[in-house]
CSV table of C-alpha atoms and ligand atoms in Angstrom, one decimal:
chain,number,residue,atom,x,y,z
A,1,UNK,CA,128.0,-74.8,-297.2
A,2,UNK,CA,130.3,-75.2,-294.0
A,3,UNK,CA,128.9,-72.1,-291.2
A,4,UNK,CA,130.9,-69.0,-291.6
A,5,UNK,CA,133.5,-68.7,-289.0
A,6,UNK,CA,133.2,-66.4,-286.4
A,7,UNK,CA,136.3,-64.3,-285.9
A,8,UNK,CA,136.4,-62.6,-282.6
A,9,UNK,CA,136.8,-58.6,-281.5
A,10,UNK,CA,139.5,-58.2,-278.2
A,11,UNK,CA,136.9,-57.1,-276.6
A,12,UNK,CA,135.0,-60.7,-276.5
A,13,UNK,CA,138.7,-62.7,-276.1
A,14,UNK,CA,138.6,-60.8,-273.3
A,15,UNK,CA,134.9,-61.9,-272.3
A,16,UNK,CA,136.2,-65.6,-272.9
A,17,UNK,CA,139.4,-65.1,-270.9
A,18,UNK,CA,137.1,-64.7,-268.1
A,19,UNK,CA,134.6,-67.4,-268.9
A,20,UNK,CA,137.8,-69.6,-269.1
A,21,UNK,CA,139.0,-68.6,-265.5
A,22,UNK,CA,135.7,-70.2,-264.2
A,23,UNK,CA,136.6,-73.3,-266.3
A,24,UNK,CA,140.2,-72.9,-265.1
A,25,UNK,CA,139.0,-72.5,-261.6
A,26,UNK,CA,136.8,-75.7,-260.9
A,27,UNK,CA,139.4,-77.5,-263.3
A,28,UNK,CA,141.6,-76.6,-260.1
A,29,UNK,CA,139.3,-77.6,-257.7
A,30,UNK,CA,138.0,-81.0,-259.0
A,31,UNK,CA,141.9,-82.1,-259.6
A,32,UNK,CA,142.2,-81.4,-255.8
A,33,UNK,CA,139.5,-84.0,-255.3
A,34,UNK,CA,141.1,-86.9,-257.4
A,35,UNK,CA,142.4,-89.7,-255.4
A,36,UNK,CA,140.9,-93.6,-255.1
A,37,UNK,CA,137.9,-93.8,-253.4
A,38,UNK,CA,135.7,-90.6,-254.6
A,39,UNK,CA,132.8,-91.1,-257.5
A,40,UNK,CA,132.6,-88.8,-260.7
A,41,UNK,CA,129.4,-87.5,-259.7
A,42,UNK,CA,131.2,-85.6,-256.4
A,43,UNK,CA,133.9,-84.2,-259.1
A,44,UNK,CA,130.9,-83.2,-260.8
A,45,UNK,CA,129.6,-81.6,-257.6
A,46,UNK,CA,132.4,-79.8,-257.1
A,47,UNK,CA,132.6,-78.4,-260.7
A,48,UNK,CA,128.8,-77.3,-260.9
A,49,UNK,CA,129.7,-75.3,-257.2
A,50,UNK,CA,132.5,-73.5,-258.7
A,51,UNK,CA,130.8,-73.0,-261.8
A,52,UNK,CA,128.1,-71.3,-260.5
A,53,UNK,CA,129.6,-69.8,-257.5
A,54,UNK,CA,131.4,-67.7,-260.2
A,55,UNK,CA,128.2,-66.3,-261.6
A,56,UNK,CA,128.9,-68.9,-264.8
A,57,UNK,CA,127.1,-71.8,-265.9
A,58,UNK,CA,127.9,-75.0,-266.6
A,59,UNK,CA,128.5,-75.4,-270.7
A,60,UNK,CA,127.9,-79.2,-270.8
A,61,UNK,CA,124.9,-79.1,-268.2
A,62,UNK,CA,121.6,-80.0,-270.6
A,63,UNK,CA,123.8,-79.8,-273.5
A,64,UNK,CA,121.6,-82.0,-275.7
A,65,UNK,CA,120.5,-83.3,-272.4
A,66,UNK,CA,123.9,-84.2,-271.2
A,67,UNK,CA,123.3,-84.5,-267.7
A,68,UNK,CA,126.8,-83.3,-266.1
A,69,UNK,CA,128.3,-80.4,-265.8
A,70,UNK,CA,131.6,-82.6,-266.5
A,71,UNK,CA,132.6,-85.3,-268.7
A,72,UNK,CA,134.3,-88.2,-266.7
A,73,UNK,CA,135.9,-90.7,-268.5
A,74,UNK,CA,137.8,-93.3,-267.5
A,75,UNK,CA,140.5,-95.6,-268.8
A,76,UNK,CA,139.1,-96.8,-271.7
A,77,UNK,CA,136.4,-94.0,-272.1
A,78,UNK,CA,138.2,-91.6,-274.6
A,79,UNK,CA,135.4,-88.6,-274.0
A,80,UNK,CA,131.6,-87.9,-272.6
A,81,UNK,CA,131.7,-90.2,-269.7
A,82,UNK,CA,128.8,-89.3,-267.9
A,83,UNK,CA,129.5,-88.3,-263.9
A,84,UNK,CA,128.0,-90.7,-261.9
A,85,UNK,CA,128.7,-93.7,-258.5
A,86,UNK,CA,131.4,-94.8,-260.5
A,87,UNK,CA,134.4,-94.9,-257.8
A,88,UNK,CA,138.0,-93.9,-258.8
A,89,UNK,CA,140.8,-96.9,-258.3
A,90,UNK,CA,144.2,-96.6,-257.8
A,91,UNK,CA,145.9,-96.4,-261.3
A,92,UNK,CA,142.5,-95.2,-263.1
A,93,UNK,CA,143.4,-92.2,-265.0
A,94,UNK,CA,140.4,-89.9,-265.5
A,95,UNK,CA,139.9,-87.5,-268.3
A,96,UNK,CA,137.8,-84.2,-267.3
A,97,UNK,CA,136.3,-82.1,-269.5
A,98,UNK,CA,134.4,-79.1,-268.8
A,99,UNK,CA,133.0,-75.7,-270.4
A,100,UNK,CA,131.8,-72.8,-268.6
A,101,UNK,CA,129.5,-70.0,-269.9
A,102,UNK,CA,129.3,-66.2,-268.9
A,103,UNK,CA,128.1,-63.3,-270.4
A,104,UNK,CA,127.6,-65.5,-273.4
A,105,UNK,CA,130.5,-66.8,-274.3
A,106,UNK,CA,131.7,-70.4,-273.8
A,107,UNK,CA,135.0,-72.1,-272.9
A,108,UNK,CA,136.0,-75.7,-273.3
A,109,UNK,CA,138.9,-77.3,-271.3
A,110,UNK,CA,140.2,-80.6,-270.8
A,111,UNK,CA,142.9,-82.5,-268.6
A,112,UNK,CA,144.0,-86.2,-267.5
A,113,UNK,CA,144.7,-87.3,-264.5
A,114,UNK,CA,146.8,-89.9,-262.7
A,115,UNK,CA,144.7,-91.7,-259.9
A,116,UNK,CA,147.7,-92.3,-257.3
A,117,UNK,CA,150.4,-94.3,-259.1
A,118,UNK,CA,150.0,-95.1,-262.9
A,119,UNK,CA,151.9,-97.7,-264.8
A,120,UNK,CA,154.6,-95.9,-267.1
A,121,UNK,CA,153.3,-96.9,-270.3
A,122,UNK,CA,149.6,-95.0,-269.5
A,123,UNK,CA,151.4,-92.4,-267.8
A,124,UNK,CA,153.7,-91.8,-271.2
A,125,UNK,CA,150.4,-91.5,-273.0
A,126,UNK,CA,149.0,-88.9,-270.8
A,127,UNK,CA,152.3,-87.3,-271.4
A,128,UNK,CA,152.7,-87.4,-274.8
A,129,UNK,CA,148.9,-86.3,-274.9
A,130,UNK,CA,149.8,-83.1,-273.5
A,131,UNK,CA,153.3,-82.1,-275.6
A,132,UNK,CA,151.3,-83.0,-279.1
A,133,UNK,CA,148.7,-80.2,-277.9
A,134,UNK,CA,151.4,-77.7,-277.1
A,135,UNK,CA,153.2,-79.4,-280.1
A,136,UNK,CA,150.1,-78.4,-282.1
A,137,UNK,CA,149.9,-75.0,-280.8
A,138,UNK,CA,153.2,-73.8,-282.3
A,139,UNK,CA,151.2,-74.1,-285.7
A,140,UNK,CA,148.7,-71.6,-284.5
A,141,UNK,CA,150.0,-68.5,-286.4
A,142,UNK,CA,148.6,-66.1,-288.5
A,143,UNK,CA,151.2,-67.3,-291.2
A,144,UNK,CA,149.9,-71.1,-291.2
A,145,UNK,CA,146.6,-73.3,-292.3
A,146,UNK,CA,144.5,-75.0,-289.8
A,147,UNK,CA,145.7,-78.3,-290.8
A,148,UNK,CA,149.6,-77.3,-289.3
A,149,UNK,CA,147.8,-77.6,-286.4
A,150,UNK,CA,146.6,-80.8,-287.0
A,151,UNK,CA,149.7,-82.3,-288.7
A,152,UNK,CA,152.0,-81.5,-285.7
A,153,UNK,CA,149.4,-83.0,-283.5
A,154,UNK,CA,149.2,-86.1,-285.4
A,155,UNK,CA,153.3,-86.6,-285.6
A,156,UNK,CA,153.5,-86.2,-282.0
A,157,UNK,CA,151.2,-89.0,-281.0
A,158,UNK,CA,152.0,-91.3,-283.7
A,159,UNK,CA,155.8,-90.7,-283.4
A,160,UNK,CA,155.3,-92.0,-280.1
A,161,UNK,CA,153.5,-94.8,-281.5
A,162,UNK,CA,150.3,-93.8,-280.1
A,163,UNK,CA,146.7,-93.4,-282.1
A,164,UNK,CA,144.8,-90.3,-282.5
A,165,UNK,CA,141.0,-90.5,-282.4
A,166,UNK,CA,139.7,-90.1,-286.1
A,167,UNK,CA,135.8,-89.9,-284.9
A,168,UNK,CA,136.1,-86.4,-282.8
A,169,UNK,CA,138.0,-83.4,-283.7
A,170,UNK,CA,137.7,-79.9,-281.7
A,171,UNK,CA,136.5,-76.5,-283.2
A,172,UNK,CA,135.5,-73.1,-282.6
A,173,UNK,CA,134.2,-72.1,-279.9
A,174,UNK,CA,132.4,-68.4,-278.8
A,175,UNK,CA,128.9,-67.8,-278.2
A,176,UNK,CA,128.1,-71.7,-279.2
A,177,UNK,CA,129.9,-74.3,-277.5
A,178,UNK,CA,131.0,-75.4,-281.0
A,179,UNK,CA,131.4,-73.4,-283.7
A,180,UNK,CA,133.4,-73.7,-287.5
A,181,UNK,CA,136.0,-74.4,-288.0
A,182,UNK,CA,136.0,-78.3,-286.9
A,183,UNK,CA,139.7,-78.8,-285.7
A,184,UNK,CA,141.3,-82.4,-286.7
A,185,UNK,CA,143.8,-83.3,-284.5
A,186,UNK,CA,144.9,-85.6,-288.1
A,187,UNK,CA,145.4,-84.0,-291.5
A,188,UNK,CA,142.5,-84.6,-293.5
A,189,UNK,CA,141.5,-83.5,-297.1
A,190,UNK,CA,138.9,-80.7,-297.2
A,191,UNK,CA,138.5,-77.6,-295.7
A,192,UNK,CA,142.0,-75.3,-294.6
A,193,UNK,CA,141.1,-72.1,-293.3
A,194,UNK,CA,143.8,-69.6,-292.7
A,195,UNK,CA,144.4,-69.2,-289.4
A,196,UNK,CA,143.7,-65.3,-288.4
A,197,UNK,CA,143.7,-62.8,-285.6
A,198,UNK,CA,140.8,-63.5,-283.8
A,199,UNK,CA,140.1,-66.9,-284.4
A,200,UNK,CA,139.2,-69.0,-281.4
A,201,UNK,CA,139.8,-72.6,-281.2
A,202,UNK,CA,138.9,-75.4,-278.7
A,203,UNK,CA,142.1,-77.7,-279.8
A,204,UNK,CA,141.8,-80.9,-278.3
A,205,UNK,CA,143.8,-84.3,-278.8
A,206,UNK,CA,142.5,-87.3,-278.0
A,207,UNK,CA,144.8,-89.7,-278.2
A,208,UNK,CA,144.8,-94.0,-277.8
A,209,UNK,CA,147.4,-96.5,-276.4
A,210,UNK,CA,146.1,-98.7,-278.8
A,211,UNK,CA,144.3,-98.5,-282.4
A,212,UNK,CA,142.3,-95.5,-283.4
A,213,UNK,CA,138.9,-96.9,-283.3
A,214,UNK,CA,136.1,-96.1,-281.0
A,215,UNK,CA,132.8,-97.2,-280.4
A,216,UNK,CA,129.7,-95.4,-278.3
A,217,UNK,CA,128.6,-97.0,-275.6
A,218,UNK,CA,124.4,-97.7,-274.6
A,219,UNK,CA,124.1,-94.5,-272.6
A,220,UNK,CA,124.4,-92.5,-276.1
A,221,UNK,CA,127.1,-90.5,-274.7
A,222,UNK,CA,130.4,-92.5,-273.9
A,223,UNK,CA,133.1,-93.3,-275.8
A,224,UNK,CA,135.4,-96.2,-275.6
A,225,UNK,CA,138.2,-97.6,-277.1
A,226,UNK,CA,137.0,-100.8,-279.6
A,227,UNK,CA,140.3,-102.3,-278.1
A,228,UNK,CA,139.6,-101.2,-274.7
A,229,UNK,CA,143.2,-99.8,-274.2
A,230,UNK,CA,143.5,-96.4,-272.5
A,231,UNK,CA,142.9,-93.1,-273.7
A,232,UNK,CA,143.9,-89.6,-273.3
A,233,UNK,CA,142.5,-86.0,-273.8
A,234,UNK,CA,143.9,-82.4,-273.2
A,235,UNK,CA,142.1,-79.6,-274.2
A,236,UNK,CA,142.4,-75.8,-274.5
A,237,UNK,CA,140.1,-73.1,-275.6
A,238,UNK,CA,142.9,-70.6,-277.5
A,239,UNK,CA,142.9,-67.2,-279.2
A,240,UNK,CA,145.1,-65.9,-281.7
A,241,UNK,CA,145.2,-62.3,-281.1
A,242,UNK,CA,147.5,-59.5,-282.6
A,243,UNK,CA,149.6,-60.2,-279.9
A,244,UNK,CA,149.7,-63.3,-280.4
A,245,UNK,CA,148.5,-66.5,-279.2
A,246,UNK,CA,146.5,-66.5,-275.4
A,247,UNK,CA,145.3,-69.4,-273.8
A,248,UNK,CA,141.8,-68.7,-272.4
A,249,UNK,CA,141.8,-71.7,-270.3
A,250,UNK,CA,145.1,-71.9,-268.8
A,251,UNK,CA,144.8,-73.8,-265.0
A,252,UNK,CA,148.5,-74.4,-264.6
A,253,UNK,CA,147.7,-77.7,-265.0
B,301,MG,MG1,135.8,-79.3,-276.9
């Protein structure tokens, strides 16, 4: 039996708004260090500083022994590239990902970035990553299923002739990092919650210039493209509340 899903009171959206500040916050901070020349494990400096700084910790940090308290991944890495003396080159793009915990609840945000100057086509994808989240967002109402999320996600990217990433989905999110439901950003045969006030959802396309297909790399963490094309990833943690919908992780950026 799929876990229960955890629907949330205002009082703890309002808990994960803050935790989703922090997140917001050193997502701010490490974009201000991205330019050719620094290494992911300085991003992940940064990040861990802020984190902390603001009495939070780092979601990913020891996460199954993840060792960063950021995901770095680059070009061809689609997600869970591990921070380290890797150094950013002139049209790199770099996908961060990043959670922060406080009083007990988590948040999960991710954006791409443009290292200096980016050729149009991988600049496109980043773009396109972006509207098919907001895309997918519009589907977010108490008066849909999950998978209208999913399907307008899905459209976006492939209308664009893009791929979405079949072996990773987002989810819940709350007092685990993930929770139920998972959240395809395809429409796939099986579960279909309805989506109601005070659900909480990390929604998170990851989209490819190329095919769908990915592969993990050695480290047990990375993954790449199998056609080593780039790859994109935006990310949200979002509530739906009887107000409507709030994003908990909203950086401006
Ligand atoms: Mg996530």
């Amino acid at each position: 039996m799929a876990d229960m899903i955890k629907l949330k009171t205002d009082a703890e959206i309002a808990m994960m708004k803050a935790s989703g500040e922090v997140a917001s916050r050193a997502m701010l901070a490490v974009a201000e260090k991205i330019r050719p020349g620094v290494s992911t494990a300085e991003l992940d400096k940064v990040a861990y500083h802020i984190i902390t700084r603001n009495g939070a910790v780092p979601s990913f940090k020891g996460y199954r022994g993840f060792p960063g308290s950021i995901c770095a991944s680059v070009n061809e890495e689609v997600v869970h590239g591990i921070p380290g003396s890797r150094r950013l080159e002139e049209g790199d793009i770099i996908s961060i990902d990043m959670g922060a915990v406080l009083n007990g609840f988590h948040s999960d945000m991710a954006r791409t970035f443009a290292v200096g100057a980016v050729d149009s086509e991988t600049q496109r994808l980043m773009d396109v990553t972006k509207s098919s989240f907001f895309e997918g967002l519009k589907g977010f109402t108490e008066d849909n299923r999950l998978m209208e999320i999913s399907r307008r996600i899905q459209e976006t990217a492939e209308s664009a002739g893009f791929s979405v990433v079949r072996d990773l989905v987002g989810h819940g999110i709350g007092r685990d990092l993930h929770e139920s439901p998972d959240v395809p950003n395809f429409v796939l045969k099986g579960p279909n919650p309805r989506l109601n006030v005070g659900l909480v959802l990390a929604i998170e396309p990851m989209i490819n210039a190329g095919k769908a297909a990915v592969e993990w790399c050695e480290d047990g963490w990375t993954v790449v493209t199998a056609d080593g094309k780039p790859s994109a990833h935006y990310e949200n943690t979002v509530a739906l509340t009887g107000n409507g919908l709030v994003i908990l992780t909203d950086s401006h950026i």
